[in-house]
Tab-separated table of C-alpha atoms in Angstrom:
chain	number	residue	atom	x	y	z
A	1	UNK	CA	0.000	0.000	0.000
A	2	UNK	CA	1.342	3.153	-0.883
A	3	UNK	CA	2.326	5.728	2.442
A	4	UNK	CA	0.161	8.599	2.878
A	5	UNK	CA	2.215	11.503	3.101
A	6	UNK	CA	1.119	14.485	5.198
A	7	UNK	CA	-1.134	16.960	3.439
A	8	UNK	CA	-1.928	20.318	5.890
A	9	UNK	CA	-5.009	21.387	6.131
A	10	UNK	CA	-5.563	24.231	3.813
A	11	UNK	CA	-8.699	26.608	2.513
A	12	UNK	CA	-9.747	26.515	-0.920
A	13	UNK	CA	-10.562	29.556	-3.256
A	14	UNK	CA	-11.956	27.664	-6.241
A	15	UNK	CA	-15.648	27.888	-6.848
A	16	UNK	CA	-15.645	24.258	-7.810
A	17	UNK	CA	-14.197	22.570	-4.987
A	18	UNK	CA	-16.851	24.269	-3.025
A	19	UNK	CA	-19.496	22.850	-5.035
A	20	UNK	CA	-17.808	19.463	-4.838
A	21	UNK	CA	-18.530	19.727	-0.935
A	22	UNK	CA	-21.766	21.751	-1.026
A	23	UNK	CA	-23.119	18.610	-3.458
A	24	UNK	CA	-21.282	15.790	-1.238
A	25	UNK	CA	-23.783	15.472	1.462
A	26	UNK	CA	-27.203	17.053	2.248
A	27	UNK	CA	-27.395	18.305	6.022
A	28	UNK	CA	-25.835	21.584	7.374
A	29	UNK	CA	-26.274	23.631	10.649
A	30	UNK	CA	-27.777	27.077	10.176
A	31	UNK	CA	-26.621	29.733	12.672
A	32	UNK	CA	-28.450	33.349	13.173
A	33	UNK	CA	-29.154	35.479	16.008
A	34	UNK	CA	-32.645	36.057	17.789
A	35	UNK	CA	-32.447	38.423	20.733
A	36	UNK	CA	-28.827	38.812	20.531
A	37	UNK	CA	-28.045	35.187	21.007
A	38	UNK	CA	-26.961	32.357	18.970
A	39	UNK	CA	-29.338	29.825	17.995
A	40	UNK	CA	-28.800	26.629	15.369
A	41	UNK	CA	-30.751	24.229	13.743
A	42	UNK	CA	-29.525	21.538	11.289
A	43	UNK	CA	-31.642	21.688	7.714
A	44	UNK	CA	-31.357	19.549	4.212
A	45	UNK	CA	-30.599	21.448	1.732
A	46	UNK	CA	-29.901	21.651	-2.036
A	47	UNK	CA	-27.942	23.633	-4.441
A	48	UNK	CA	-28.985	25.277	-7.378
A	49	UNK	CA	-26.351	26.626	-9.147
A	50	UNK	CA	-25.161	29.654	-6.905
A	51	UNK	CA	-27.601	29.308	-4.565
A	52	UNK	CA	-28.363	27.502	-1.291
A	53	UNK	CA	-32.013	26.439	-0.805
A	54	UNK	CA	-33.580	25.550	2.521
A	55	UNK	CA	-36.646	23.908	2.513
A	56	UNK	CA	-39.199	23.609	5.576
A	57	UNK	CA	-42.620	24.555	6.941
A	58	UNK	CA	-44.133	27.581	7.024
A	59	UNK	CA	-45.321	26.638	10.539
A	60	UNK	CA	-41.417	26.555	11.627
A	61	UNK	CA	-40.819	29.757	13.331
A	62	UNK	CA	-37.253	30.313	13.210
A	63	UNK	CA	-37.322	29.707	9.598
A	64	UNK	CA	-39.485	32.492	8.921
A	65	UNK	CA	-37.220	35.077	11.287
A	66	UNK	CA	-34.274	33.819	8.718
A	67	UNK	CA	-36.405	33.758	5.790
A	68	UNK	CA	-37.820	37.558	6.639
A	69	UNK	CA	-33.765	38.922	6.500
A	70	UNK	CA	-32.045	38.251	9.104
A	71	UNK	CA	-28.237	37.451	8.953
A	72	UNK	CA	-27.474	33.928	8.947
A	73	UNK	CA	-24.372	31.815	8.468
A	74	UNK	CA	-24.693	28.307	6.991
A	75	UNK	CA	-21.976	25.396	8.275
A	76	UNK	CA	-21.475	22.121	6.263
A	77	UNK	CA	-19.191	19.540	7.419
A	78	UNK	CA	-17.910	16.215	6.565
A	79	UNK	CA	-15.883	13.292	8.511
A	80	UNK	CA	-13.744	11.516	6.092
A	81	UNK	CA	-11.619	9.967	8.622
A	82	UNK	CA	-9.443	9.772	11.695
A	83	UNK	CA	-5.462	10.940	11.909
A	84	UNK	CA	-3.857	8.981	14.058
A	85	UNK	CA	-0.647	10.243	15.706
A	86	UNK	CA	1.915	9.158	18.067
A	87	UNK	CA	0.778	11.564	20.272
A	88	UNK	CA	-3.018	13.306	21.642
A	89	UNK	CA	-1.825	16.763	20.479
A	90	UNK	CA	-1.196	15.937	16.665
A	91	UNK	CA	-3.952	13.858	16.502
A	92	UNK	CA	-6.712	14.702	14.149
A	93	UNK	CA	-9.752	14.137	11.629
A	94	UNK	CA	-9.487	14.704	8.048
A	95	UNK	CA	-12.599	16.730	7.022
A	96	UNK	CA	-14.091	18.904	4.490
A	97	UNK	CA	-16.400	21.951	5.545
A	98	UNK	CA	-17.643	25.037	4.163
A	99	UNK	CA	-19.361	28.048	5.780
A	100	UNK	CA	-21.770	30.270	3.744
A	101	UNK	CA	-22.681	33.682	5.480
A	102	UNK	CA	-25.064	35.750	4.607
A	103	UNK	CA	-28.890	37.230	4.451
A	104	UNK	CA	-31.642	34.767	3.416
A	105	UNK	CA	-34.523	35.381	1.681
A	106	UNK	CA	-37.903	33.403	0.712
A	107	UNK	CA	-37.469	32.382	-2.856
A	108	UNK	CA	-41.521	33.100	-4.412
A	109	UNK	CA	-43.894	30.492	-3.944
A	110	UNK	CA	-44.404	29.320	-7.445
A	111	UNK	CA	-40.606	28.328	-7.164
A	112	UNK	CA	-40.623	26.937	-3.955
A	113	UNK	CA	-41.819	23.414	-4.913
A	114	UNK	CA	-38.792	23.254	-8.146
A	115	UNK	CA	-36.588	24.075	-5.264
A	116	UNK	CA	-37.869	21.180	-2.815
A	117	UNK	CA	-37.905	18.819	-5.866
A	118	UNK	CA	-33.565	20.209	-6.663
A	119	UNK	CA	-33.176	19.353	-2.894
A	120	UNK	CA	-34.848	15.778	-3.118
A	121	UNK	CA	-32.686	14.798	-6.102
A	122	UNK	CA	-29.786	15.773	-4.424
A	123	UNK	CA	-30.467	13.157	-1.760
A	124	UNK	CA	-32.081	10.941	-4.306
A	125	UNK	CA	-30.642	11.523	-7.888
A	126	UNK	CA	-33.933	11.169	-9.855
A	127	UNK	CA	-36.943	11.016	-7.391
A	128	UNK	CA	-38.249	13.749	-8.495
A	129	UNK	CA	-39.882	12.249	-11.812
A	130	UNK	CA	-41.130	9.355	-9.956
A	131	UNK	CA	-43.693	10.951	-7.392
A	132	UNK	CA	-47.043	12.508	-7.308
A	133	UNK	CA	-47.214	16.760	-7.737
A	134	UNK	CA	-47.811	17.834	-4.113
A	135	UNK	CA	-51.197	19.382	-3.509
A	136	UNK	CA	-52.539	23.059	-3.573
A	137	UNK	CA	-52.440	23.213	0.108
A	138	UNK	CA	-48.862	21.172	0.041
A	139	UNK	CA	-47.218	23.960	-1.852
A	140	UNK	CA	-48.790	26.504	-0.136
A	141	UNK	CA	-47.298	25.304	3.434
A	142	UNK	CA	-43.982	24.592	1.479
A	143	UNK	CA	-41.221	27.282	2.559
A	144	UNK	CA	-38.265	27.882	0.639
A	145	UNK	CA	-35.388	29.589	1.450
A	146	UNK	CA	-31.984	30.845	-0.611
A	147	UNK	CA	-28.743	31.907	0.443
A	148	UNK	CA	-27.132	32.979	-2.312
A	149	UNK	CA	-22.878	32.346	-2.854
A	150	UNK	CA	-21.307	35.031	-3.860
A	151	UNK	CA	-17.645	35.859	-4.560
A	152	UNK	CA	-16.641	35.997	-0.836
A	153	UNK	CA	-19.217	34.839	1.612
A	154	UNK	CA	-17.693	31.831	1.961
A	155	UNK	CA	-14.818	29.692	3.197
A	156	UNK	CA	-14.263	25.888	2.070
A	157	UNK	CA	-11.287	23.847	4.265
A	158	UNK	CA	-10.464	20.294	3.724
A	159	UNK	CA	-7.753	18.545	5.355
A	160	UNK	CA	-6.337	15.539	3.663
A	161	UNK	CA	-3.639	13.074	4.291
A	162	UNK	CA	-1.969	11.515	7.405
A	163	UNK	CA	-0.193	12.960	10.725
A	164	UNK	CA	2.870	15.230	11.124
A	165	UNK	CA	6.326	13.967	11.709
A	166	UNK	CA	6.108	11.657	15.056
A	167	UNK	CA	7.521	13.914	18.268
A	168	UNK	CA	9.659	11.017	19.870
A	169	UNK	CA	8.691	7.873	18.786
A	170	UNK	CA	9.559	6.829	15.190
A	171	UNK	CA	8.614	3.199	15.093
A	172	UNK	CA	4.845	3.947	16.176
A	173	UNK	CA	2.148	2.921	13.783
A	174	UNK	CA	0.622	6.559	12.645
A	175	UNK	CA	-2.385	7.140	9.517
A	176	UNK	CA	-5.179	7.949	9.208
A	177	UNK	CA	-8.753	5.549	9.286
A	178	UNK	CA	-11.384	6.394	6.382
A	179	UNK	CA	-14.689	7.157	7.785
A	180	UNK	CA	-17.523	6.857	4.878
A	181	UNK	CA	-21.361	6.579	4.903
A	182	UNK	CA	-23.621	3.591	3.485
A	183	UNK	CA	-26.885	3.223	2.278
A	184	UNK	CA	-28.245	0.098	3.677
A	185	UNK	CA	-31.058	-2.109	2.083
A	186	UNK	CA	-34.709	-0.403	1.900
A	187	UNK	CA	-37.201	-0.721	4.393
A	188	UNK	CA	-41.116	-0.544	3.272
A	189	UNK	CA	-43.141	1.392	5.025
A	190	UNK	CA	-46.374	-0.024	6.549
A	191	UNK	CA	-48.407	1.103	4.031
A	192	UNK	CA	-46.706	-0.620	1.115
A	193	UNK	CA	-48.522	-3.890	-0.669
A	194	UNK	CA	-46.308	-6.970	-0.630
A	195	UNK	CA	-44.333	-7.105	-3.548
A	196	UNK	CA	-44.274	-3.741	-4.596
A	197	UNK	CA	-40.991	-2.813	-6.376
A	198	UNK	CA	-38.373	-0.173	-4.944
A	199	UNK	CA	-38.343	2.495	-7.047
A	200	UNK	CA	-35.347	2.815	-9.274
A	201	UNK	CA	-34.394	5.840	-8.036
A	202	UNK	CA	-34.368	4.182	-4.580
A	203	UNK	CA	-32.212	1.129	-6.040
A	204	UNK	CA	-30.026	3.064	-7.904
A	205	UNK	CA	-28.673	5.095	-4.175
A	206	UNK	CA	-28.340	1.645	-2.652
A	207	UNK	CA	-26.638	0.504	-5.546
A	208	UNK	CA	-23.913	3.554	-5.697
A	209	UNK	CA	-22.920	2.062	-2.175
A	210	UNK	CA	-20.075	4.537	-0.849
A	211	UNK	CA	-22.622	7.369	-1.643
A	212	UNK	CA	-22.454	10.373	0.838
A	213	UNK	CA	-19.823	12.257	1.241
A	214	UNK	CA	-17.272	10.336	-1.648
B	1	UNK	CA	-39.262	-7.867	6.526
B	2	UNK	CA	-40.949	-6.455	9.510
B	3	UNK	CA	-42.782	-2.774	7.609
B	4	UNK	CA	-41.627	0.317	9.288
B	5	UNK	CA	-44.610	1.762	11.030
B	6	UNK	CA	-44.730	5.493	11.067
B	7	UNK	CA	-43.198	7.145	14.367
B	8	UNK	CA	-43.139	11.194	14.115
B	9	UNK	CA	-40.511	13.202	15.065
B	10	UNK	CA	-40.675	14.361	18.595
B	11	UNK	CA	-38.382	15.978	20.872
B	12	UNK	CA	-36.769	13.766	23.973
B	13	UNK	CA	-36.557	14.837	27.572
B	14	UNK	CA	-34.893	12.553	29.192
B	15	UNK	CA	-30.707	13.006	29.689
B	16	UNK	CA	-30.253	9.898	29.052
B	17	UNK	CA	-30.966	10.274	25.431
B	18	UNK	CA	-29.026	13.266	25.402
B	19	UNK	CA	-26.217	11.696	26.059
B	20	UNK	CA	-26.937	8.785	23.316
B	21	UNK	CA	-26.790	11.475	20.951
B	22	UNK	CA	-23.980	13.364	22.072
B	23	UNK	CA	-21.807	10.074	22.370
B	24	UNK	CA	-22.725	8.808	19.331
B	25	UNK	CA	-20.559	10.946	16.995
B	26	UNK	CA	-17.668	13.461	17.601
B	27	UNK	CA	-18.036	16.944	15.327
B	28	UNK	CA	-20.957	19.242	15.767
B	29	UNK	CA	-21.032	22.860	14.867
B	30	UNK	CA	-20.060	25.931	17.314
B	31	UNK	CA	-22.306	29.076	16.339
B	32	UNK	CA	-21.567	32.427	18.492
B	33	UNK	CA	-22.308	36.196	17.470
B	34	UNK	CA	-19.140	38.436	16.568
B	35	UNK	CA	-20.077	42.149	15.885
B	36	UNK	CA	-23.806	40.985	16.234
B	37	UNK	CA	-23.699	38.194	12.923
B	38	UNK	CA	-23.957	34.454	13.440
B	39	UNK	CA	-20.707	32.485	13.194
B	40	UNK	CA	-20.298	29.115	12.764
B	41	UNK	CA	-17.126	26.789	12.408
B	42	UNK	CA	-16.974	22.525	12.670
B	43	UNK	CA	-15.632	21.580	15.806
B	44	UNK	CA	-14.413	17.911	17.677
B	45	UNK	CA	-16.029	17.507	21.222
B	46	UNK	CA	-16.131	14.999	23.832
B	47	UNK	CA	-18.285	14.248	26.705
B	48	UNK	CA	-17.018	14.435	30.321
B	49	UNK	CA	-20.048	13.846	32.648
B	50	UNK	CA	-22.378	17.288	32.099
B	51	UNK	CA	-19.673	18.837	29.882
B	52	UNK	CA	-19.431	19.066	26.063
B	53	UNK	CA	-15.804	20.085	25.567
B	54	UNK	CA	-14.048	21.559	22.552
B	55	UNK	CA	-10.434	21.360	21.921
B	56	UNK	CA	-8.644	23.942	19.824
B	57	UNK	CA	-5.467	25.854	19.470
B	58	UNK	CA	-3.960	28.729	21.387
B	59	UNK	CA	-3.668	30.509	18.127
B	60	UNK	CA	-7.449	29.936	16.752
B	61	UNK	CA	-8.807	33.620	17.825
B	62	UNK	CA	-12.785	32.630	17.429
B	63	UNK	CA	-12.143	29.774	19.945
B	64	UNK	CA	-10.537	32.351	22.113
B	65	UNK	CA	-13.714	34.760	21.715
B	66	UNK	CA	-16.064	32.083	23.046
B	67	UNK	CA	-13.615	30.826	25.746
B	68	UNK	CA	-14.124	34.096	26.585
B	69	UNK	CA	-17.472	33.886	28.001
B	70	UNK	CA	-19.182	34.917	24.542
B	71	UNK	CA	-23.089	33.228	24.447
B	72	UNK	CA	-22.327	29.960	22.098
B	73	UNK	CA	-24.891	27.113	20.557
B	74	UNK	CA	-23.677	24.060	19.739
B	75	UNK	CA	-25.367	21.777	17.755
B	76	UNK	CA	-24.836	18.092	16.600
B	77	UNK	CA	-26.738	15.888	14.145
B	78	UNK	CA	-26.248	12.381	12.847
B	79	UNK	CA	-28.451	11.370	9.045
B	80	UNK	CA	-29.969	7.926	10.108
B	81	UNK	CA	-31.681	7.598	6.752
B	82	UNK	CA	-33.825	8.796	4.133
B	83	UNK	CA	-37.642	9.007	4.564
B	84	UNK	CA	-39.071	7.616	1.110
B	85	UNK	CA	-42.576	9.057	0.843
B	86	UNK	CA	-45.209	8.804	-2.206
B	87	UNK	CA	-44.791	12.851	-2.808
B	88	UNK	CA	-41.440	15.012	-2.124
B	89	UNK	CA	-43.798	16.965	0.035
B	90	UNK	CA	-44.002	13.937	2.946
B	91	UNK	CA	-39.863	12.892	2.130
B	92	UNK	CA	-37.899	13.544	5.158
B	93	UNK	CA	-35.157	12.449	6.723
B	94	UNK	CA	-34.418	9.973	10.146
B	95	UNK	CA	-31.875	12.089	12.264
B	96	UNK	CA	-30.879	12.853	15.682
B	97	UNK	CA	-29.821	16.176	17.059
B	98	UNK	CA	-29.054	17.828	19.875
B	99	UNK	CA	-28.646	21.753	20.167
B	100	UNK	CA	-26.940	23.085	23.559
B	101	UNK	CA	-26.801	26.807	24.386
B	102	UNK	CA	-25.065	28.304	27.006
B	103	UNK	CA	-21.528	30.390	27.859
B	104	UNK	CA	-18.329	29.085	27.124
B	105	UNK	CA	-15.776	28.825	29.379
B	106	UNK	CA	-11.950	28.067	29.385
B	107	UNK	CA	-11.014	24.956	31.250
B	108	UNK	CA	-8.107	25.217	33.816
B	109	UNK	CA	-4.820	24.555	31.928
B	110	UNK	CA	-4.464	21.465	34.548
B	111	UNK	CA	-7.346	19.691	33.015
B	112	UNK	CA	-6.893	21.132	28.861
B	113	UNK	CA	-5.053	17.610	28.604
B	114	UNK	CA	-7.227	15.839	30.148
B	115	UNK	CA	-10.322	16.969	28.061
B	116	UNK	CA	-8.143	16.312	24.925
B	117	UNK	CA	-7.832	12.405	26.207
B	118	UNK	CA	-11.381	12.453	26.789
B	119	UNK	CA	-12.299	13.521	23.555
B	120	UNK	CA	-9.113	11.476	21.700
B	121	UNK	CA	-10.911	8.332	23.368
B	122	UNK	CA	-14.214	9.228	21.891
B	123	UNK	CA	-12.744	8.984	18.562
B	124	UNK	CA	-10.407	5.625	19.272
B	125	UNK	CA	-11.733	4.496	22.538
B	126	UNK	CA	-8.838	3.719	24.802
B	127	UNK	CA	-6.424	5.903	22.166
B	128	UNK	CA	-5.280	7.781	25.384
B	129	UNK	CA	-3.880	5.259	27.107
B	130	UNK	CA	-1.155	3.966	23.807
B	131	UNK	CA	0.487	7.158	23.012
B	132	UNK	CA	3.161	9.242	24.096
B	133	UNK	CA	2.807	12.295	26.622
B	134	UNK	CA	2.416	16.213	24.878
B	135	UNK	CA	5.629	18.436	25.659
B	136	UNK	CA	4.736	21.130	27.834
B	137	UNK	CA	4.943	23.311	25.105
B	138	UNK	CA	2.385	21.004	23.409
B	139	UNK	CA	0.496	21.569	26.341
B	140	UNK	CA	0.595	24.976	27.025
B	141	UNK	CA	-0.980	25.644	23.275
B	142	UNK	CA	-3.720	23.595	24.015
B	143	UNK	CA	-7.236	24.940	24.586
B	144	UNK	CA	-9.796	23.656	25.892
B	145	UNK	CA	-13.421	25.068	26.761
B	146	UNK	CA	-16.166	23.551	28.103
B	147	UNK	CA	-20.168	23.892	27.969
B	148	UNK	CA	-22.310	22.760	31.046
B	149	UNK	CA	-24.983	20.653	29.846
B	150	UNK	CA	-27.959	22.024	32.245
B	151	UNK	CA	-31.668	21.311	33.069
B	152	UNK	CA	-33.100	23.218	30.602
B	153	UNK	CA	-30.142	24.423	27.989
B	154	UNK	CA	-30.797	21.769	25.558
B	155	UNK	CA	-32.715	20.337	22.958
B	156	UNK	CA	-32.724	16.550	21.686
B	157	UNK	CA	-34.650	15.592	18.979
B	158	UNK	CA	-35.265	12.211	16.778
B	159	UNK	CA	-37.038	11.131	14.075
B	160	UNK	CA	-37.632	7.502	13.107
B	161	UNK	CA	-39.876	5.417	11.478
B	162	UNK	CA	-41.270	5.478	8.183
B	163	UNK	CA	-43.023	8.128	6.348
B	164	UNK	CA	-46.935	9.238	6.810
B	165	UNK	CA	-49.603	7.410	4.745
B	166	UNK	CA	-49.584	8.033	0.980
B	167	UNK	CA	-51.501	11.030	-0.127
B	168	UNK	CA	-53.056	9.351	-3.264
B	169	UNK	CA	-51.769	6.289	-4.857
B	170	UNK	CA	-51.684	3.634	-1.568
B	171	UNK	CA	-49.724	1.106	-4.226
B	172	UNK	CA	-46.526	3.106	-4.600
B	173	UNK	CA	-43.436	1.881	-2.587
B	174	UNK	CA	-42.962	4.098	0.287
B	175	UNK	CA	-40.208	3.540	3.171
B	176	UNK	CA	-36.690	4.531	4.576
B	177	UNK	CA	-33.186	3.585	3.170
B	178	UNK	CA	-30.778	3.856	6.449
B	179	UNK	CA	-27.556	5.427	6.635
B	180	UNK	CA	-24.627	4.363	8.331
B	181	UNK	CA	-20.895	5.699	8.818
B	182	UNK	CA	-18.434	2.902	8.164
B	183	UNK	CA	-14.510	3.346	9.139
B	184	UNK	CA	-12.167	1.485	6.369
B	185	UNK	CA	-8.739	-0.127	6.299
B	186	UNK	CA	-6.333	1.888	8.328
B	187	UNK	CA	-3.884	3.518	6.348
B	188	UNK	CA	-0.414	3.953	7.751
B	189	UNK	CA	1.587	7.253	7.122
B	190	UNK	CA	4.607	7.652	5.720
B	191	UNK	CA	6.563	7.376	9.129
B	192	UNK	CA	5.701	3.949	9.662
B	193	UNK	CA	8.574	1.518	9.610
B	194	UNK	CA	7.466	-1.957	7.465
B	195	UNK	CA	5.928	-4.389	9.507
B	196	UNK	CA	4.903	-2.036	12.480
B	197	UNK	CA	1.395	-3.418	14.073
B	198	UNK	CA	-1.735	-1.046	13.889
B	199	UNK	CA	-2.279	-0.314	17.474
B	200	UNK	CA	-4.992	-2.124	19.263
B	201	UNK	CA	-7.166	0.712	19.743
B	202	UNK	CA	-7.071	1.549	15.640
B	203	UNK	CA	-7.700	-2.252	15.132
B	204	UNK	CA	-11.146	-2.613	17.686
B	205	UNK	CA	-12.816	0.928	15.926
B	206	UNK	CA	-12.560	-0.655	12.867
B	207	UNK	CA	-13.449	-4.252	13.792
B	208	UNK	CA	-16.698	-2.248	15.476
B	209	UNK	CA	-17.580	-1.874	12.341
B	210	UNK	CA	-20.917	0.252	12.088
B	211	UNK	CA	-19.668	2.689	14.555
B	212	UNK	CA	-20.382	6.232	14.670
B	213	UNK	CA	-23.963	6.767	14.826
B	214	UNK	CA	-24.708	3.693	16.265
């Protein structure tokens, strides 16, 4: 097996290696400020093109405080795996993340339900296409929200590779452990008639194995 | 196949299941207000008893803002799966969070390593106990703050099950696909003399398997 060599962390500037992590996973943390405090929330989300899109109810209050203009910074994060050094204090997790600051706003109504279905594919590549159009009511309770990326409201990091030098101890075993996420086999609902087939969509995610985050 | 019955999401009370969560994965996101506008950044953490604890560098000057008693949320989440429902309206997600507010405070330098072993065997449990000691100067960089998890500072909430009843067609295939983080074949750096054994901490995480998030 060939060595990993050490690889310091380091930002990135290029547009597309923020999109690579923006379209590697699905779940982010978003952070604004409601009576001078912080408060968070993890969301999916999607990307379309340059933009961000939440999706939730319009019931959900805090949604609506970020959707009406308040300032709000976005934090995406991945786990790809453990570095493991000779020592606590050089130990350390390889890991891409991205933080996307900014002011929302509520995309219009009669493109809230593209945005939900941009979202959807991006957790399942094609699902879109194989459901029902939500109702009237449906869309009208559907809340969509954009953060738009701009030339430089945003950071990207990734940290790749294995440890530093060992501090004493040259013979110790030091690397680095992959973390990844599965799919696992589909589970029918209650409501579904025995021998119904899984949608392809639904096979086709299973089938990609090593899906989020790679 | 036992079919998933639907369970909605609901929020969870007891600290016990707090401290599922918590323990079950190792990054979360730390949002604080600088110059009144939400901040965010991907952090490690551990669990000591009623303490999350971050580790960081001397020389990171945000960590240093909310050591210094700036009003912080912190908030983890782990993707369990993807809710498969007839409509993209009713698709969700299984997940677990937990969001803890409160003020920040500097651990004791006497106990900074400590916290870091804590947190180091969250990652590799027993890690700690295989590796060499940090120089004091190793030491004396490290940072760590803590986060008193209190009676009512916090907010756990999971979702499992399937998704609701179909809207329309009752013959579509509805259900969840689970997701699971996975650790891979250690890979040793390029320190590592030929033949050197993978410690025995490296070697149970990944015989564990399904670990994080489970």
């Amino acid at each position: 097996m060939e060595k990993l060599r050490r690889k310091p962390e380091r930002g990135r500037s290029e547009r597309a290696d923020l999109y690579d992590i923006l379209d590697a996973t699905n779940v982010g943390v978003l952070a604004t400020v409601k009576d001078g405090e912080p408060w968070t929330v993890p969301l999916l989300y999607g990307r379309v093109d340059d933009m961000l899109v939440l999706h939730g109810s319009t019931g959900a209050g805090a949604l609506r405080h970020v959707a009406q203009g308040a300032k709000a910074s976005f934090c995406v994060h991945l786990m790809d795996g453990v570095v493991v050094a000779d020592n606590l204090f050089n130990s350390s997790a390889n890991y891409r993340s991205v933080v996307v600051r900014g002011t929302l706003t509520e995309l219009p109504k009669d493109t809230a339900y593209d945005a939900l279905a941009v979202m959807s594919d991006g957790i399942i590549p094609g699902r879109s296409k194989e459901v029902v159009t939500a109702t009237p009511k449906e869309m009208a309770a559907t809340l969509a929200i954009g953060l738009a990326i701009e030339d430089d409201n945003w950071i990207a990091k990734v940290r790749t590779g294995g440890p530093g030098e060992p501090s004493e101890d040259a013979t110790a075993w030091t690397g680095v452990v992959p973390a990844y996420t599965v799919y696992g086999e589909p589970e029918p609902s209650e409501f579904v008639p025995a021998g119904t087939a899984v949608p392809a969509s639904v096979r086709a995610l299973v089938e990609r194995g090593r899906t989020l985050g790679v």
